[in-house]
């Protein structure tokens, strides 16, 4: 049992593979992910549905079972190379966030399929499960180089991003209220209520500017110009936060790597 767990751990958990890069097991799962994406595209093609419905059905079930099996085996064997014991220690080593993504790749669809076959009256048909299958693509984050770095950095700046989002939503609502008072009586079709003005406010502050709705009064146009300038900053602020966090993390990683290279040389000199 120990040998089996040890082999599975090295094949399925990236941190356990002793040779660097991906293990053969990881390459296989990556291939299944890409095949799943191609399969999803094929299932939306009417000709493929008409000529190969059973083949698509079987292929989808096989992919689903592979993801479920990989998740179970990863949880079963994670941490065996470090002699970790207990569910908590194993999930921490495999990465709780990554295990959650792995579960999303098969869990919701598998549960819904079981409920449908059990006769449960659900507002979702098996054909509607296609959208849920897109969750499998989240597993790509697990395998892409730097994927863990991206998730960790986003997790670190999540409070700042949340504050930025709340600020942006507040400005969007305030802009809608101001344009309602400036344009409501003149252009009631588009600005006759705060709810109607919200569409224009969102499009303006995000600098999309479709041009389908625009103010016609002098006060409304002045307000629109000010909001457009504010929108540039609103859009740039999250980008700056994320970019700054990435720069700090990359500099920290480079400093650690440089320290590992310099330390043995320094010890030799002493």
Short mmCIF file of C-alpha atoms in Angstrom, two decimals:
data_model
loop_
_atom_site.label_atom_id
_atom_site.label_comp_id
_atom_site.label_asym_id
_atom_site.label_seq_id
_atom_site.Cartn_x
_atom_site.Cartn_y
_atom_site.Cartn_z
CA UNK A 1 0.00 0.00 0.00
CA UNK A 2 2.85 2.38 0.83
CA UNK A 3 4.51 1.77 -2.53
CA UNK A 4 1.23 2.38 -4.36
CA UNK A 5 0.63 5.63 -2.50
CA UNK A 6 4.20 6.72 -3.06
CA UNK A 7 3.92 6.11 -6.81
CA UNK A 8 0.55 7.88 -7.05
CA UNK A 9 1.83 10.83 -5.01
CA UNK A 10 4.79 11.31 -7.34
CA UNK A 11 2.60 10.99 -10.42
CA UNK A 12 -0.31 13.23 -9.42
CA UNK A 13 1.05 15.90 -7.05
CA UNK A 14 3.52 18.27 -8.71
CA UNK A 15 5.50 18.96 -5.52
CA UNK A 16 6.24 15.25 -5.16
CA UNK A 17 7.74 14.64 -8.61
CA UNK A 18 11.52 14.43 -8.00
CA UNK A 19 12.70 15.15 -11.55
CA UNK A 20 11.24 18.63 -12.06
CA UNK A 21 8.52 19.62 -14.47
CA UNK A 22 5.50 17.40 -15.04
CA UNK A 23 5.28 13.72 -14.25
CA UNK A 24 3.84 11.31 -16.85
CA UNK A 25 0.63 11.28 -14.83
CA UNK A 26 0.41 15.06 -14.93
CA UNK A 27 0.97 15.06 -18.69
CA UNK A 28 -1.85 12.55 -19.06
CA UNK A 29 -4.27 14.68 -17.01
CA UNK A 30 -3.25 17.77 -18.98
CA UNK A 31 -4.05 15.90 -22.19
CA UNK A 32 -7.45 14.91 -20.80
CA UNK A 33 -8.17 18.56 -19.94
CA UNK A 34 -7.36 19.70 -23.48
CA UNK A 35 -9.38 16.81 -24.91
CA UNK A 36 -12.29 17.85 -22.69
CA UNK A 37 -12.14 21.38 -24.11
CA UNK A 38 -12.19 20.01 -27.67
CA UNK A 39 -15.02 17.67 -26.73
CA UNK A 40 -17.09 20.56 -25.38
CA UNK A 41 -16.66 22.40 -28.69
CA UNK A 42 -17.64 19.27 -30.62
CA UNK A 43 -20.79 18.80 -28.51
CA UNK A 44 -22.04 22.24 -29.56
CA UNK A 45 -21.73 21.34 -33.26
CA UNK A 46 -25.12 20.20 -34.68
CA UNK A 47 -23.47 17.90 -37.26
CA UNK A 48 -21.46 16.11 -34.58
CA UNK A 49 -24.56 15.77 -32.43
CA UNK A 50 -26.49 14.34 -35.36
CA UNK A 51 -23.88 11.80 -36.51
CA UNK A 52 -21.98 10.85 -33.35
CA UNK A 53 -24.27 11.37 -30.34
CA UNK A 54 -23.35 8.09 -28.61
CA UNK A 55 -19.63 8.61 -29.17
CA UNK A 56 -19.79 12.10 -27.67
CA UNK A 57 -21.83 10.79 -24.75
CA UNK A 58 -19.38 7.99 -24.00
CA UNK A 59 -16.34 10.25 -24.38
CA UNK A 60 -17.83 12.79 -21.98
CA UNK A 61 -18.55 10.13 -19.36
CA UNK A 62 -15.01 8.76 -19.65
CA UNK A 63 -13.53 12.25 -19.14
CA UNK A 64 -15.81 12.78 -16.16
CA UNK A 65 -14.73 9.50 -14.56
CA UNK A 66 -11.03 10.25 -15.20
CA UNK A 67 -11.33 13.56 -13.36
CA UNK A 68 -13.20 11.92 -10.48
CA UNK A 69 -10.63 9.13 -10.24
CA UNK A 70 -7.70 11.55 -10.40
CA UNK A 71 -9.23 13.65 -7.60
CA UNK A 72 -9.78 10.61 -5.36
CA UNK A 73 -6.30 9.19 -5.96
CA UNK A 74 -4.65 12.59 -5.41
CA UNK A 75 -6.40 12.92 -2.05
CA UNK A 76 -5.61 9.30 -1.20
CA UNK A 77 -1.86 9.55 -1.84
CA UNK A 78 -0.89 13.21 -1.36
CA UNK A 79 2.03 13.71 0.99
CA UNK A 80 3.17 10.08 1.01
CA UNK A 81 6.68 11.11 -0.07
CA UNK A 82 6.89 13.21 3.13
CA UNK A 83 5.13 10.56 5.26
CA UNK A 84 2.19 12.85 5.97
CA UNK A 85 -0.77 11.27 7.72
CA UNK A 86 -4.37 12.35 8.13
CA UNK A 87 -6.84 13.97 5.77
CA UNK A 88 -6.04 17.51 6.93
CA UNK A 89 -2.29 17.13 6.35
CA UNK A 90 -2.79 15.51 2.95
CA UNK A 91 -5.21 18.16 1.70
CA UNK A 92 -2.94 20.93 2.95
CA UNK A 93 0.00 19.41 1.06
CA UNK A 94 -1.98 18.88 -2.16
CA UNK A 95 -3.40 22.40 -1.87
CA UNK A 96 -6.95 22.90 -0.64
CA UNK A 97 -7.67 25.52 -3.30
CA UNK A 98 -6.42 23.24 -6.07
CA UNK A 99 -8.42 20.32 -4.73
CA UNK A 100 -11.48 22.55 -4.80
CA UNK A 101 -10.82 23.37 -8.47
CA UNK A 102 -10.32 19.68 -9.17
CA UNK A 103 -13.70 18.92 -7.58
CA UNK A 104 -15.41 21.61 -9.66
CA UNK A 105 -14.09 19.86 -12.77
CA UNK A 106 -16.35 16.87 -12.17
CA UNK A 107 -18.37 17.23 -8.96
CA UNK A 108 -21.32 19.44 -10.00
CA UNK A 109 -21.90 17.56 -13.25
CA UNK A 110 -21.58 14.14 -11.62
CA UNK A 111 -24.04 15.07 -8.88
CA UNK A 112 -26.56 16.52 -11.33
CA UNK A 113 -26.31 13.49 -13.61
CA UNK A 114 -26.97 11.21 -10.63
CA UNK A 115 -30.01 13.30 -9.64
CA UNK A 116 -31.38 13.31 -13.19
CA UNK A 117 -31.04 9.53 -13.51
CA UNK A 118 -32.62 9.14 -10.08
CA UNK A 119 -35.70 10.90 -11.43
CA UNK A 120 -35.30 14.21 -9.65
CA UNK A 121 -37.30 17.05 -11.16
CA UNK A 122 -34.61 19.59 -11.96
CA UNK A 123 -34.85 22.76 -14.08
CA UNK A 124 -31.67 21.60 -15.84
CA UNK A 125 -31.50 18.94 -18.54
CA UNK A 126 -28.48 16.83 -19.38
CA UNK A 127 -27.94 19.10 -22.40
CA UNK A 128 -27.78 22.04 -20.03
CA UNK A 129 -24.82 20.44 -18.26
CA UNK A 130 -22.59 21.60 -21.10
CA UNK A 131 -22.09 24.94 -19.38
CA UNK A 132 -20.99 23.23 -16.17
CA UNK A 133 -18.38 21.30 -18.15
CA UNK A 134 -16.55 24.58 -18.72
CA UNK A 135 -15.48 24.34 -15.07
CA UNK A 136 -13.07 21.63 -16.18
CA UNK A 137 -10.98 24.32 -17.84
CA UNK A 138 -10.22 25.65 -14.35
CA UNK A 139 -7.92 22.66 -13.96
CA UNK A 140 -5.65 24.24 -16.57
CA UNK A 141 -4.68 26.84 -13.95
CA UNK A 142 -3.29 23.96 -11.91
CA UNK A 143 -0.97 22.87 -14.71
CA UNK A 144 0.04 26.11 -16.40
CA UNK A 145 3.50 27.42 -15.44
CA UNK A 146 3.03 30.10 -12.81
CA UNK A 147 -0.60 29.14 -12.22
CA UNK A 148 -0.09 28.79 -8.49
CA UNK A 149 1.76 32.10 -8.41
CA UNK A 150 -1.19 33.84 -10.06
CA UNK A 151 -3.69 32.39 -7.58
CA UNK A 152 -1.48 33.22 -4.59
CA UNK A 153 -0.92 36.82 -5.70
CA UNK A 154 -4.62 37.35 -6.36
CA UNK A 155 -5.36 35.93 -2.93
CA UNK A 156 -2.92 38.36 -1.32
CA UNK A 157 -4.44 41.45 -2.97
CA UNK A 158 -8.04 40.27 -2.65
CA UNK A 159 -8.86 42.82 0.14
CA UNK A 160 -7.52 45.70 -1.95
CA UNK A 161 -9.38 44.49 -5.03
CA UNK A 162 -12.57 44.19 -3.00
CA UNK A 163 -12.16 47.77 -1.73
CA UNK A 164 -11.61 48.92 -5.32
CA UNK A 165 -14.73 47.07 -6.48
CA UNK A 166 -16.85 48.62 -3.73
CA UNK A 167 -15.50 52.08 -4.61
CA UNK A 168 -16.24 51.54 -8.29
CA UNK A 169 -19.79 50.36 -7.57
CA UNK A 170 -20.36 53.40 -5.36
CA UNK A 171 -19.14 55.75 -8.10
CA UNK A 172 -21.28 54.01 -10.70
CA UNK A 173 -24.37 54.45 -8.54
CA UNK A 174 -23.52 58.08 -7.74
CA UNK A 175 -22.98 58.80 -11.44
CA UNK A 176 -26.36 57.27 -12.24
CA UNK A 177 -28.07 59.45 -9.63
CA UNK A 178 -26.38 62.63 -10.90
CA UNK A 179 -27.22 61.92 -14.54
CA UNK A 180 -30.78 61.11 -13.55
CA UNK A 181 -31.17 64.61 -12.09
CA UNK A 182 -29.32 66.23 -15.01
CA UNK A 183 -31.01 64.33 -17.87
CA UNK A 184 -34.13 62.69 -16.45
CA UNK A 185 -36.64 65.32 -17.56
CA UNK A 186 -34.98 65.94 -20.96
CA UNK A 187 -34.20 62.36 -21.93
CA UNK A 188 -36.61 60.16 -19.95
CA UNK A 189 -36.21 57.14 -22.25
CA UNK A 190 -32.61 56.62 -21.17
CA UNK A 191 -32.31 58.62 -17.94
CA UNK A 192 -35.89 58.67 -16.65
CA UNK A 193 -34.90 56.68 -13.55
CA UNK A 194 -31.77 55.77 -11.65
CA UNK A 195 -32.14 52.22 -12.89
CA UNK A 196 -32.13 53.34 -16.53
CA UNK A 197 -29.19 55.67 -15.94
CA UNK A 198 -27.15 52.82 -14.46
CA UNK A 199 -26.55 51.33 -17.92
CA UNK A 200 -24.98 54.54 -19.20
CA UNK A 201 -23.04 54.95 -15.95
CA UNK A 202 -21.51 51.47 -16.17
CA UNK A 203 -20.57 51.87 -19.84
CA UNK A 204 -19.03 55.31 -19.23
CA UNK A 205 -17.05 54.53 -16.08
CA UNK A 206 -15.65 51.32 -17.60
CA UNK A 207 -14.59 53.37 -20.66
CA UNK A 208 -16.44 51.00 -23.02
CA UNK A 209 -18.59 53.75 -24.51
CA UNK A 210 -21.01 51.97 -26.85
CA UNK A 211 -22.60 55.29 -27.80
CA UNK A 212 -26.15 53.93 -27.74
CA UNK A 213 -27.01 56.14 -24.74
CA UNK A 214 -25.56 59.61 -24.22
CA UNK A 215 -26.54 62.87 -22.46
CA UNK A 216 -27.90 65.77 -24.51
CA UNK A 217 -27.90 68.64 -22.01
CA UNK A 218 -24.87 70.84 -21.29
CA UNK A 219 -24.80 69.80 -17.64
CA UNK A 220 -25.14 66.14 -18.61
CA UNK A 221 -22.26 66.36 -21.09
CA UNK A 222 -19.99 68.10 -18.60
CA UNK A 223 -20.82 65.40 -16.08
CA UNK A 224 -20.14 62.72 -18.70
CA UNK A 225 -16.70 64.17 -19.41
CA UNK A 226 -15.77 64.20 -15.73
CA UNK A 227 -17.03 60.64 -15.27
CA UNK A 228 -15.08 59.45 -18.32
CA UNK A 229 -11.86 60.83 -16.81
CA UNK A 230 -12.64 59.22 -13.46
CA UNK A 231 -13.37 55.96 -15.28
CA UNK A 232 -9.80 55.81 -16.61
CA UNK A 233 -8.51 55.76 -13.05
CA UNK A 234 -11.11 53.26 -11.89
CA UNK A 235 -10.09 50.82 -14.62
CA UNK A 236 -6.36 51.33 -14.04
CA UNK A 237 -6.46 50.98 -10.25
CA UNK A 238 -7.00 47.17 -10.04
CA UNK A 239 -4.43 46.68 -12.78
CA UNK A 240 -1.86 48.67 -10.80
CA UNK A 241 -2.61 46.74 -7.62
CA UNK A 242 -2.18 43.37 -9.32
CA UNK A 243 0.92 44.45 -11.25
CA UNK A 244 2.55 45.81 -8.08
CA UNK A 245 1.83 42.58 -6.20
CA UNK A 246 3.32 40.52 -9.03
CA UNK A 247 6.45 42.65 -9.07
CA UNK A 248 6.92 42.26 -5.30
CA UNK A 249 6.44 38.49 -5.50
CA UNK A 250 8.79 38.09 -8.47
CA UNK A 251 11.48 40.19 -6.76
CA UNK A 252 11.07 38.11 -3.61
CA UNK A 253 11.38 34.86 -5.58
CA UNK A 254 14.49 36.12 -7.38
CA UNK A 255 16.05 37.21 -4.09
CA UNK A 256 15.44 33.75 -2.62
CA UNK A 257 16.95 32.06 -5.65
CA UNK A 258 19.97 34.37 -5.52
CA UNK A 259 20.37 33.63 -1.80
CA UNK A 260 20.36 29.88 -2.45
CA UNK A 261 23.10 30.29 -5.06
CA UNK A 262 25.25 32.65 -2.96
CA UNK A 263 24.95 30.90 0.42
CA UNK A 264 26.99 27.77 -0.37
CA UNK A 265 29.75 29.92 -1.90
CA UNK A 266 29.84 32.18 1.15
CA UNK A 267 29.98 29.22 3.53
CA UNK A 268 32.88 27.80 1.56
CA UNK A 269 34.76 31.09 1.89
CA UNK A 270 34.27 31.18 5.66
#
